[in-house]
Coordinates of C-alpha atoms in Angstrom, one line a residue:
X1 CA -4.0 15.4 0.2
X2 CA -0.6 16.7 -0.5
X3 CA 1.7 15.6 -3.4
X4 CA 4.2 14.1 -0.9
X5 CA 1.5 12.1 0.8
X6 CA 0.1 10.9 -2.6
X7 CA 3.6 9.7 -3.6
X8 CA 4.1 7.8 -0.3
X9 CA 0.7 6.2 -0.5
X10 CA 1.4 5.2 -4.1
X11 CA 4.5 3.4 -3.0
X12 CA 2.7 1.8 -0.1
X13 CA -0.2 0.6 -2.3
X14 CA 2.3 -0.9 -4.8
X15 CA 4.1 -2.6 -1.9
X16 CA 0.9 -4.1 -0.5
X17 CA -0.1 -5.4 -4.0
X18 CA 3.3 -7.0 -4.5
X19 CA 3.0 -8.5 -1.0
X20 CA -0.4 -9.9 -1.8
X21 CA 0.8 -11.4 -5.1
X22 CA 4.1 -12.6 -3.5
X23 CA 5.9 -11.3 -6.6
X24 CA 8.7 -10.7 -6.0
X25 CA 9.4 -12.2 -2.6
X26 CA 8.6 -10.1 0.4
X27 CA 12.0 -9.1 1.5
X28 CA 12.9 -7.9 -2.0
X29 CA 9.7 -5.8 -2.1
X30 CA 10.7 -4.3 1.2
X31 CA 14.2 -3.3 -0.1
X32 CA 12.5 -1.8 -3.2
X33 CA 10.2 0.3 -1.0
X34 CA 13.2 1.3 1.1
X35 CA 15.1 2.4 -2.0
X36 CA 12.1 4.2 -3.5
X37 CA 11.0 6.4 -0.5
X38 CA 14.0 8.8 -0.5
X39 CA 13.1 9.8 -4.1
X40 CA 9.9 11.3 -2.7
X41 CA 12.0 13.8 -0.8
X42 CA 10.0 13.1 2.4
X43 CA 12.7 11.1 4.1
X44 CA 16.5 11.0 3.7
X45 CA 18.5 7.9 2.7
X46 CA 19.8 7.7 6.3
X47 CA 16.2 7.7 7.6
X48 CA 15.3 5.0 5.0
X49 CA 18.1 2.8 6.4
X50 CA 17.5 3.7 10.0
X51 CA 15.8 0.4 10.6
X52 CA 19.1 -1.5 10.6
X53 CA 20.0 0.4 13.8
X54 CA 16.6 0.0 15.4
X55 CA 16.9 -1.7 18.8
X56 CA 13.8 -3.9 18.2
X57 CA 15.3 -5.2 14.9
X58 CA 18.5 -6.1 16.8
X59 CA 16.4 -7.7 19.6
X60 CA 14.5 -9.9 17.1
X61 CA 17.8 -11.0 15.5
X62 CA 19.2 -11.9 19.0
X63 CA 16.0 -13.9 19.8
X64 CA 16.6 -16.0 16.6
X65 CA 20.0 -16.9 18.0
X66 CA 18.5 -17.7 21.4
X67 CA 15.9 -20.0 19.7
X68 CA 18.6 -21.8 17.8
X69 CA 20.6 -22.4 21.0
X70 CA 17.5 -24.0 22.5
X71 CA 17.3 -26.3 19.5
X72 CA 20.9 -27.2 19.5
X73 CA 20.9 -28.1 23.2
X74 CA 17.8 -30.3 22.8
X75 CA 15.5 -28.1 25.0
X76 CA 12.9 -28.0 22.2
X77 CA 13.1 -31.7 21.5
X78 CA 12.6 -32.5 25.2
X79 CA 9.5 -30.4 25.2
X80 CA 8.3 -32.4 22.2
X81 CA 9.0 -35.7 23.9
X82 CA 7.1 -34.4 26.9
X83 CA 4.1 -33.6 24.8
X84 CA 4.2 -37.1 23.2
X85 CA 4.6 -38.8 26.6
X86 CA 1.8 -36.9 28.3
X87 CA -0.7 -37.1 25.4
X88 CA -0.6 -40.8 24.7
X89 CA -3.1 -41.8 22.0
X90 CA -5.9 -39.4 23.0
X91 CA -6.5 -36.9 20.3
X92 CA -7.9 -34.3 22.7
X93 CA -5.0 -34.6 25.0
X94 CA -2.6 -34.4 22.0
X95 CA -4.2 -31.1 21.0
X96 CA -4.1 -29.8 24.6
X97 CA -0.5 -30.6 25.4
X98 CA 0.7 -29.7 21.8
X99 CA -0.8 -26.2 22.0
X100 CA 0.4 -25.6 25.6
X101 CA 3.9 -26.7 24.7
X102 CA 4.1 -24.8 21.4
X103 CA 2.7 -21.6 22.9
X104 CA 5.0 -21.7 26.0
X105 CA 8.1 -22.3 23.9
X106 CA 7.1 -19.7 21.2
X107 CA 6.7 -17.1 23.9
X108 CA 10.5 -16.8 24.3
X109 CA 11.7 -17.8 20.8
X110 CA 10.7 -17.5 17.1
X111 CA 7.2 -19.0 16.6
X112 CA 8.3 -19.8 13.0
X113 CA 11.3 -21.8 14.4
X114 CA 9.1 -23.6 16.9
X115 CA 6.6 -24.7 14.3
X116 CA 9.4 -25.9 12.0
X117 CA 10.8 -28.0 14.9
X118 CA 7.4 -29.4 15.9
X119 CA 6.3 -30.5 12.4
X120 CA 8.5 -33.6 12.2
X121 CA 7.5 -34.5 15.8
X122 CA 3.8 -34.2 15.1
X123 CA 4.1 -36.3 12.0
X124 CA 5.7 -39.1 14.1
X125 CA 3.1 -38.7 16.8
X126 CA 0.3 -38.8 14.2
X127 CA 1.7 -42.0 12.7
X128 CA 2.1 -43.6 16.2
X129 CA -1.4 -42.5 17.4
X130 CA -3.1 -43.2 14.1
X131 CA -4.3 -39.6 13.9
X132 CA -4.5 -37.5 10.7
X133 CA -1.8 -34.9 10.8
X134 CA -4.3 -32.3 9.7
X135 CA -6.0 -32.6 13.0
X136 CA -2.8 -31.4 14.8
X137 CA -1.1 -29.0 12.4
X138 CA -3.6 -26.1 12.6
X139 CA -3.7 -26.3 16.4
X140 CA 0.0 -26.0 16.3
X141 CA 0.0 -22.9 14.1
X142 CA -2.8 -21.3 16.1
X143 CA -0.9 -21.9 19.4
X144 CA 2.3 -20.4 17.9
X145 CA 0.4 -17.3 16.8
X146 CA -1.3 -16.9 20.3
X147 CA 2.2 -17.2 21.9
X148 CA 2.6 -13.6 20.6
X149 CA -0.1 -12.6 23.1
X150 CA 1.8 -14.1 26.1
X151 CA 5.0 -12.1 26.4
X152 CA 6.6 -8.9 25.0
X153 CA 9.2 -10.9 23.0
X154 CA 6.7 -13.5 21.8
X155 CA 6.4 -12.0 18.3
X156 CA 7.9 -9.1 16.3
X157 CA 4.6 -7.0 16.2
X158 CA 4.7 -6.7 20.0
X159 CA 8.2 -5.2 19.8
X160 CA 7.2 -2.9 17.0
X161 CA 4.2 -1.5 18.9
X162 CA 6.3 -1.3 22.1
X163 CA 9.0 0.7 20.1
X164 CA 6.3 3.1 18.7
X165 CA 5.2 3.8 22.3
X166 CA 8.8 4.5 23.4
X167 CA 9.4 6.8 20.4
X168 CA 6.4 8.8 21.5
X169 CA 7.8 9.3 25.0
X170 CA 5.8 6.5 26.8
X171 CA 7.3 3.8 29.0
X172 CA 6.2 1.0 26.7
X173 CA 5.0 -2.4 27.7
X174 CA 6.4 -4.7 30.3
X175 CA 7.4 -8.3 29.7
X176 CA 4.2 -9.9 31.0
X177 CA 1.7 -7.1 30.1
X178 CA 0.4 -9.3 27.3
X179 CA -0.2 -12.3 29.5
X180 CA -3.6 -11.4 30.9
X181 CA -5.0 -11.3 27.4
X182 CA -3.0 -14.3 25.9
X183 CA -3.9 -16.9 28.6
X184 CA -7.7 -16.7 28.2
X185 CA -7.4 -16.6 24.4
X186 CA -5.1 -19.6 24.5
X187 CA -7.6 -21.5 26.7
X188 CA -10.4 -20.7 24.4
X189 CA -8.3 -21.7 21.4
X190 CA -7.6 -25.1 22.9
X191 CA -11.3 -25.7 23.6
X192 CA -12.2 -24.4 20.1
X193 CA -9.7 -26.7 18.3
X194 CA -10.8 -29.7 20.3
X195 CA -14.4 -28.9 19.3
X196 CA -13.8 -28.4 15.6
X197 CA -11.1 -31.0 15.1
X198 CA -13.5 -33.3 13.2
X199 CA -13.7 -30.7 10.5
X200 CA -9.9 -31.1 10.0
X201 CA -10.0 -34.9 9.7
X202 CA -9.4 -36.3 6.2
X203 CA -6.1 -34.5 5.7
X204 CA -3.4 -37.0 5.1
X205 CA 0.2 -36.9 6.0
X206 CA 2.4 -35.7 3.2
X207 CA 5.1 -38.2 2.3
X208 CA 8.6 -37.2 3.3
X209 CA 11.0 -35.8 0.7
X210 CA 12.4 -38.8 -1.2
X211 CA 15.6 -36.9 -1.8
X212 CA 16.4 -37.2 2.0
X213 CA 16.8 -40.9 3.0
X214 CA 15.8 -41.9 6.5
X215 CA 17.6 -44.3 8.9
X216 CA 15.0 -47.0 8.1
X217 CA 15.8 -46.6 4.4
X218 CA 19.5 -47.2 5.0
X219 CA 19.0 -50.1 7.4
X220 CA 16.9 -51.8 4.7
X221 CA 19.3 -51.0 1.8
X222 CA 22.4 -52.4 3.6
X223 CA 20.5 -55.4 5.1
X224 CA 21.6 -54.6 8.6
X225 CA 19.1 -56.8 10.5
X226 CA 20.5 -59.9 8.7
X227 CA 24.0 -59.2 10.0
X228 CA 23.4 -57.6 13.4
X229 CA 21.7 -58.7 16.5
X230 CA 20.6 -57.5 20.0
X231 CA 21.5 -59.8 22.8
X232 CA 20.5 -59.3 26.5
X233 CA 22.7 -60.5 29.3
X234 CA 20.6 -63.0 31.2
X235 CA 21.0 -63.9 34.9
X236 CA 24.3 -65.6 35.4
X237 CA 25.7 -64.5 32.0
X238 CA 29.5 -65.0 31.7
X239 CA 29.9 -61.5 30.4
X240 CA 28.4 -59.7 33.5
X241 CA 30.8 -57.9 35.7
X242 CA 33.7 -58.0 33.2
X243 CA 35.2 -55.1 31.2
X244 CA 35.0 -55.3 27.5
X245 CA 38.8 -55.1 27.1
X246 CA 39.2 -58.3 29.1
X247 CA 36.6 -60.2 26.9
X248 CA 38.3 -59.5 23.5
X249 CA 35.1 -60.6 21.8
X250 CA 36.2 -59.2 18.4
X251 CA 39.3 -61.3 18.3
X252 CA 38.1 -64.4 20.0
X253 CA 34.5 -64.7 18.9
X254 CA 34.3 -62.6 15.7
X255 CA 31.6 -60.2 16.9
X256 CA 31.9 -56.4 17.2
X257 CA 29.9 -54.6 20.0
X258 CA 28.4 -51.5 18.5
X259 CA 26.4 -50.2 21.4
X260 CA 25.4 -51.1 25.0
X261 CA 21.7 -50.4 26.0
X262 CA 21.3 -49.9 29.8
X263 CA 18.0 -49.4 31.6
X264 CA 14.5 -49.9 30.2
X265 CA 11.6 -47.9 28.8
X266 CA 12.1 -44.1 28.4
X267 CA 14.9 -44.0 30.9
X268 CA 17.0 -46.4 28.8
X269 CA 20.2 -45.0 27.4
X270 CA 22.5 -46.2 24.6
X271 CA 26.2 -46.0 25.4
X272 CA 29.2 -46.3 23.1
X273 CA 31.2 -49.3 24.1
X274 CA 34.6 -48.5 25.6
X275 CA 37.5 -50.8 26.7
X276 CA 36.7 -49.9 30.4
X277 CA 32.9 -50.5 30.1
X278 CA 31.8 -53.1 32.7
X279 CA 28.8 -55.1 31.5
X280 CA 25.9 -55.7 33.8
X281 CA 23.1 -58.2 34.0
X282 CA 20.2 -56.9 31.9
X283 CA 22.4 -54.9 29.5
X284 CA 21.5 -55.3 25.8
X285 CA 24.4 -55.5 23.3
X286 CA 24.0 -54.5 19.7
X287 CA 26.5 -56.7 17.9
X288 CA 27.8 -56.8 14.4
X289 CA 28.7 -60.3 13.0
X290 CA 32.2 -60.0 11.5
X291 CA 32.7 -63.6 10.2
X292 CA 30.8 -65.5 7.6
X293 CA 29.1 -68.6 8.9
X294 CA 29.0 -67.3 12.5
X295 CA 26.7 -69.4 14.8
X296 CA 24.8 -66.8 16.7
X297 CA 22.8 -69.3 18.8
X298 CA 25.9 -71.1 19.9
X299 CA 27.5 -67.8 20.9
X300 CA 24.5 -66.7 22.9
X301 CA 24.3 -70.1 24.6
X302 CA 28.0 -70.0 25.6
X303 CA 27.7 -66.6 27.3
X304 CA 24.1 -66.7 28.7
X305 CA 22.6 -64.2 26.3
X306 CA 19.0 -63.9 25.2
X307 CA 18.1 -62.6 21.7
X308 CA 16.0 -59.5 21.5
X309 CA 14.1 -58.1 18.5
X310 CA 16.0 -55.9 16.0
X311 CA 14.1 -54.0 13.4
X312 CA 14.5 -50.9 11.3
X313 CA 12.5 -48.9 13.9
X314 CA 15.2 -49.6 16.5
X315 CA 17.7 -47.4 14.7
X316 CA 15.1 -44.7 14.2
X317 CA 14.0 -44.7 17.9
X318 CA 17.6 -44.3 19.0
X319 CA 18.6 -41.7 16.5
X320 CA 19.3 -39.2 19.3
X321 CA 22.1 -41.4 20.7
X322 CA 23.4 -43.2 17.6
X323 CA 23.9 -41.6 14.2
X324 CA 24.3 -43.1 10.7
X325 CA 26.1 -41.5 7.8
X326 CA 27.1 -42.5 4.2
X327 CA 30.6 -41.9 3.1
X328 CA 32.6 -42.6 0.0
X329 CA 36.2 -43.9 -0.3
X330 CA 37.9 -41.6 -2.9
X331 CA 40.6 -43.0 -5.2
X332 CA 43.3 -41.1 -3.3
X333 CA 42.3 -42.4 0.1
X334 CA 44.9 -44.4 2.1
X335 CA 42.1 -46.8 3.0
X336 CA 42.1 -48.2 -0.6
X337 CA 43.4 -51.8 -0.5
X338 CA 42.9 -52.2 3.2
X339 CA 40.4 -54.5 4.8
X340 CA 37.7 -53.0 7.0
X341 CA 39.5 -54.3 10.1
X342 CA 42.9 -53.1 9.1
X343 CA 41.6 -49.6 8.3
X344 CA 40.9 -49.0 12.1
X345 CA 38.2 -46.5 11.3
X346 CA 36.6 -47.0 14.7
X347 CA 39.7 -46.4 16.8
X348 CA 40.7 -43.3 14.9
X349 CA 37.3 -41.7 14.1
X350 CA 35.0 -43.3 16.8
X351 CA 32.8 -44.6 13.9
X352 CA 32.1 -48.3 13.1
X353 CA 31.7 -49.5 9.6
X354 CA 28.3 -51.4 9.7
X355 CA 27.5 -51.4 5.9
X356 CA 29.5 -51.5 2.7
X357 CA 28.6 -51.2 -1.0
X358 CA 30.8 -52.0 -3.9
X359 CA 29.2 -49.7 -6.4
X360 CA 25.5 -50.1 -6.0
X361 CA 25.7 -53.6 -4.6
X362 CA 25.6 -54.0 -0.8
X363 CA 27.9 -56.6 0.7
X364 CA 25.7 -59.2 2.3
X365 CA 28.4 -61.2 4.1
X366 CA 30.5 -60.2 7.1
X367 CA 32.6 -57.2 6.6
X368 CA 35.7 -58.1 8.6
X369 CA 37.9 -59.1 5.7
X370 CA 36.3 -57.0 2.9
X371 CA 38.9 -55.0 1.0
X372 CA 38.0 -51.4 0.4
X373 CA 38.0 -50.2 -3.2
X374 CA 37.9 -46.7 -4.8
X375 CA 34.3 -45.5 -5.0
X376 CA 33.0 -47.8 -2.2
X377 CA 30.2 -46.5 -0.1
X378 CA 30.5 -47.0 3.7
X379 CA 27.6 -46.9 6.2
X380 CA 29.2 -45.5 9.4
X381 CA 27.6 -45.6 12.8
X382 CA 28.6 -43.7 15.9
X383 CA 27.9 -40.6 18.0
X384 CA 26.6 -37.6 16.0
X385 CA 29.5 -35.5 17.3
X386 CA 32.0 -38.0 15.7
X387 CA 30.0 -37.9 12.4
X388 CA 30.2 -34.1 12.3
X389 CA 33.9 -34.2 13.0
X390 CA 34.4 -36.7 10.2
X391 CA 32.6 -34.3 7.8
X392 CA 35.5 -31.9 8.1
X393 CA 38.1 -34.6 7.3
X394 CA 38.2 -35.4 3.5
X395 CA 41.5 -37.4 3.2
X396 CA 40.2 -40.9 4.0
X397 CA 36.5 -40.6 3.0
X398 CA 34.0 -38.1 1.9
X399 CA 30.7 -37.7 3.7
X400 CA 27.9 -38.1 1.2
X401 CA 24.7 -37.7 3.2
X402 CA 23.1 -37.7 6.6
X403 CA 19.7 -39.2 7.2
X404 CA 16.6 -36.9 7.6
X405 CA 16.6 -37.6 11.3
X406 CA 19.9 -35.6 11.6
X407 CA 17.9 -32.4 11.5
X408 CA 16.2 -33.2 14.8
X409 CA 19.4 -34.1 16.7
X410 CA 20.7 -31.8 19.4
X411 CA 24.5 -31.7 18.9
X412 CA 25.0 -29.9 22.2
X413 CA 22.4 -31.8 24.3
X414 CA 24.6 -32.0 27.4
X415 CA 24.6 -28.2 27.6
X416 CA 20.9 -27.8 27.9
X417 CA 21.1 -26.7 31.6
X418 CA 23.5 -24.0 30.7
X419 CA 21.2 -22.8 27.9
X420 CA 18.3 -22.6 30.3
X421 CA 20.4 -20.6 32.8
X422 CA 21.3 -18.1 30.1
X423 CA 17.7 -17.7 28.9
X424 CA 16.4 -17.6 32.5
X425 CA 18.8 -14.7 33.3
X426 CA 17.7 -12.9 30.1
X427 CA 14.0 -13.2 31.1
X428 CA 14.7 -12.1 34.7
X429 CA 16.6 -9.0 33.4
X430 CA 13.7 -8.1 31.1
X431 CA 10.9 -8.7 33.7
X432 CA 12.7 -6.9 36.5
X433 CA 13.8 -4.0 34.2
X434 CA 17.4 -4.5 35.1
X435 CA 18.6 -3.9 31.6
X436 CA 17.0 -2.7 28.3
X437 CA 15.5 -5.7 26.5
X438 CA 17.9 -5.6 23.6
X439 CA 20.9 -5.4 26.0
X440 CA 19.6 -8.4 27.9
X441 CA 19.2 -10.4 24.7
X442 CA 22.7 -9.6 23.4
X443 CA 24.2 -10.6 26.7
X444 CA 22.2 -13.8 26.6
X445 CA 23.7 -14.6 23.2
X446 CA 27.2 -13.9 24.5
X447 CA 26.5 -16.3 27.4
X448 CA 25.2 -19.0 25.1
X449 CA 28.4 -18.6 23.0
X450 CA 30.6 -18.7 26.1
X451 CA 28.8 -21.9 27.3
X452 CA 29.3 -23.3 23.7
X453 CA 25.6 -23.8 23.3
X454 CA 26.0 -22.2 19.8
X455 CA 28.8 -21.1 17.6
X456 CA 29.1 -18.1 15.4
X457 CA 28.3 -20.1 12.2
X458 CA 25.1 -21.4 13.8
X459 CA 24.2 -17.9 15.1
X460 CA 24.4 -16.3 11.7
X461 CA 22.6 -19.2 10.1
X462 CA 19.8 -19.0 12.7
X463 CA 18.8 -15.4 11.8
X464 CA 15.7 -15.3 9.6
X465 CA 17.1 -12.6 7.3
X466 CA 14.0 -12.4 5.2
X467 CA 11.9 -11.4 8.2
X468 CA 14.5 -8.9 9.4
X469 CA 14.9 -7.2 6.0
X470 CA 11.1 -7.1 5.8
X471 CA 10.8 -5.2 9.1
X472 CA 13.7 -2.9 8.2
X473 CA 12.1 -2.1 4.8
X474 CA 8.7 -1.3 6.3
X475 CA 9.8 0.9 9.1
X476 CA 10.5 4.0 6.9
X477 CA 6.8 4.0 5.9
X478 CA 6.0 4.9 9.5
X479 CA 8.3 7.9 9.3
X480 CA 7.1 9.0 5.9
X481 CA 3.4 8.7 6.7
X482 CA 3.8 10.6 10.0
X483 CA 5.8 13.4 8.2
X484 CA 3.3 13.8 5.4
X485 CA 0.2 13.7 7.6
X486 CA -0.9 10.3 6.4
X487 CA -1.1 8.9 10.0
X488 CA -3.2 11.7 11.2
X489 CA -5.5 11.4 8.2
X490 CA -6.0 7.7 8.8
X491 CA -6.7 8.3 12.5
X492 CA -9.2 11.0 11.7
X493 CA -10.9 8.7 9.3
X494 CA -11.3 6.1 12.0
X495 CA -12.6 8.7 14.5
X496 CA -15.1 10.0 11.9
X497 CA -16.2 6.5 11.1
X498 CA -17.0 5.8 14.8
X499 CA -18.6 9.1 15.3
X500 CA -19.7 9.7 18.9
X501 CA -19.4 6.0 19.7
X502 CA -17.5 4.8 22.7
X503 CA -13.7 4.2 22.6
X504 CA -14.5 0.5 22.6
X505 CA -16.0 0.9 19.1
X506 CA -12.7 2.5 18.0
X507 CA -10.8 -0.4 19.4
X508 CA -13.0 -2.8 17.4
X509 CA -12.4 -0.7 14.3
X510 CA -8.7 -0.8 14.8
X511 CA -8.8 -4.6 15.5
X512 CA -10.8 -5.2 12.3
X513 CA -8.6 -2.9 10.2
X514 CA -5.4 -4.6 11.4
X515 CA -6.9 -8.1 10.8
X516 CA -8.0 -7.1 7.3
X517 CA -4.5 -5.8 6.5
X518 CA -3.1 -9.1 7.7
X519 CA -5.1 -10.9 5.1
X520 CA -2.8 -9.4 2.4
X521 CA 0.5 -8.6 4.0
X522 CA 2.4 -10.1 6.9
X523 CA 1.3 -9.3 10.5
X524 CA 4.7 -7.7 11.1
X525 CA 4.3 -5.2 8.3
X526 CA 0.7 -4.6 9.4
X527 CA 1.9 -3.7 12.9
X528 CA 4.4 -1.2 11.4
X529 CA 1.6 0.5 9.5
X530 CA -1.1 0.4 12.2
X531 CA 0.8 1.2 15.4
X532 CA 1.2 4.9 14.6
X533 CA -2.4 5.2 13.4
X534 CA -3.7 3.7 16.7
X535 CA -1.5 6.1 18.7
X536 CA -2.8 9.0 16.7
X537 CA -6.4 8.0 17.4
X538 CA -5.7 8.0 21.1
X539 CA -3.9 11.3 20.9
X540 CA -6.8 12.9 19.0
X541 CA -9.2 11.7 21.7
X542 CA -6.9 12.8 24.5
X543 CA -6.9 9.3 26.1
X544 CA -4.3 6.7 27.0
X545 CA -2.5 5.2 24.0
X546 CA -1.9 1.8 25.8
X547 CA -5.3 0.2 25.0
X548 CA -5.0 1.1 21.3
X549 CA -1.4 -0.1 21.1
X550 CA -2.3 -3.4 22.8
X551 CA -5.2 -3.9 20.4
X552 CA -2.9 -3.5 17.4
X553 CA -0.5 -6.0 18.9
X554 CA -3.2 -8.6 19.7
X555 CA -4.9 -8.2 16.3
X556 CA -1.6 -8.7 14.5
X557 CA -1.1 -12.0 16.4
X558 CA -4.6 -13.0 15.5
X559 CA -3.6 -13.9 11.9
X560 CA -5.6 -17.1 11.8
X561 CA -7.7 -16.5 8.7
X562 CA -5.5 -17.3 5.7
X563 CA -2.3 -19.4 5.1
X564 CA -0.4 -16.3 4.0
X565 CA -1.3 -14.2 7.0
X566 CA 1.8 -15.5 8.9
X567 CA 4.8 -17.8 8.1
X568 CA 3.6 -20.3 10.7
X569 CA 0.3 -20.8 8.8
X570 CA 2.3 -21.3 5.5
X571 CA 4.5 -23.9 7.2
X572 CA 1.7 -26.2 8.2
X573 CA -0.3 -25.8 4.9
X574 CA 1.5 -28.7 3.2
X575 CA 2.1 -31.2 6.1
X576 CA -1.5 -30.7 7.2
X577 CA -2.9 -31.3 3.7
X578 CA -5.0 -28.1 4.0
X579 CA -6.6 -25.9 1.4
X580 CA -6.9 -22.2 1.5
X581 CA -10.6 -22.4 2.5
X582 CA -9.7 -24.6 5.5
X583 CA -8.0 -21.6 7.2
X584 CA -11.0 -19.4 6.3
X585 CA -13.5 -21.8 7.8
X586 CA -11.6 -22.3 11.0
X587 CA -9.8 -19.0 11.4
X588 CA -12.6 -16.5 10.8
X589 CA -14.8 -17.7 13.7
X590 CA -11.9 -17.7 16.1
X591 CA -10.8 -14.3 15.0
X592 CA -14.3 -13.0 15.9
X593 CA -14.0 -14.8 19.3
X594 CA -10.6 -13.1 19.8
X595 CA -12.1 -9.7 18.9
X596 CA -14.8 -10.1 21.6
X597 CA -12.2 -11.0 24.2
X598 CA -10.0 -8.1 23.3
X599 CA -12.8 -5.5 23.3
X600 CA -14.1 -6.9 26.6
X601 CA -10.7 -7.1 28.4
X602 CA -8.4 -4.5 27.1
X603 CA -10.2 -1.4 28.6
X604 CA -10.5 -3.2 31.9
X605 CA -6.8 -4.1 32.2
X606 CA -5.6 -0.9 30.5
X607 CA -8.1 1.8 31.2
X608 CA -8.7 4.7 28.8

């Protein structure tokens, strides 16, 4: 072993130890390694920083943007709703549709982002179906990991291995080259999780963060059910067939229509009332009582209306259409001294004042003639787009908080078809080889921006910089180890270990080595280290590098065994109520199943 190799290995060992201890955080460790390697004299500063220009790093960054656009346009939320609708209350069906949906979506966007999106949806489904969240969270993380075995862009390790092939003069992998392996492994994973779900029972749902209030909390705090009502237009109602402007219900009757529900079941929609809105029989009006002593029964009888239930859950269920926000009236606001009606907040901001607090005391009576004071807290209701616009205006009131449900709202929901067109064109260009993958992804991002599915602020915020810096910081190790002979040394050690055994035994050794590395460091960093070793093994034997490269990629995605093997496992650890040993008990057996599938299939699909 040369001195240069010893220095590089010392830095590598120190890096792995710090990764395992998570002290300091992984991206900081990667930067430290990147700064230390040029001192060895093996690589230059430019080579240490070359990862920032690596096409695969740019591609991964672009895919974060694509994923965020799918979130903003509601594509991911609709997939979640589809899962909930198809699964019903059956636990086995929940696991099946959840894993299929998560794996499909994660195959074209960040699996970490998909898991983060799915966690709130799963908690809601678990509460509705009376299922322990722990029975659903680990299937979610496993499906997200297996998604990396479905497409080339499913996970960063695939792109890293692909890039290593290209650097060695090979053509690299195609978009769907991973699919023949991923589909059977996904099918086995679904059957496996359905079979072992009883061992994940007992885990309880973690209570939501009390610092983030929910819609239901606000509805209860402001006493909305006591001041608002839902009224359905019965057959022969005097309101049917007439526009709201002609009815003048606010001036004549003292009621303010906040929303109009039209349709029934899952197809029902909630519309903002407009002057030209013509009411129809069967419509349900959400009304706010503006006058003290209002006789709701007499009003309903006069107009042929039937009272419908109104509970806290109604606001939560319709959070996608109607938003709530708390705002404060500052001392300098022109609203001070005006009544709620005179302030005309709805006509100017498209937001209705449905709750009011003087200090900490909510106003229980009708709000119509309440005078606004400095420091008053308003509960505003209206479209999410209007709420976000109001956040930018600070002259009249200051936005204090949004409910927790705001994180799951798609602000650009109507642009979902355009987002799907852009992503579809990207996938088509990648599959057909019309453009380099990174070029297709960048063009997709530009299209998404042109279609206004995402803005620049959202694009920058969507990038998981910790992951990107981790990859950039680890790439120089590949150069340094190859230059000092470390890669050849590791490859020869594997060949010597296998002896005269068949190449399948070497594949198994590479799979196990990659999996063991993933116990201590991220699967992305593992792929950076193991890809050149696997290529060198193939080169020393004089056989195709593709089976060995594919084995590294699949093993890197099989990070099922510990909660620190992958960010997706870490994300579900808390909400699922798991312990470290839970991942070991469930993950180790399925890793062995995956190993058998890989060793059996890879040489058949990708001959030596």
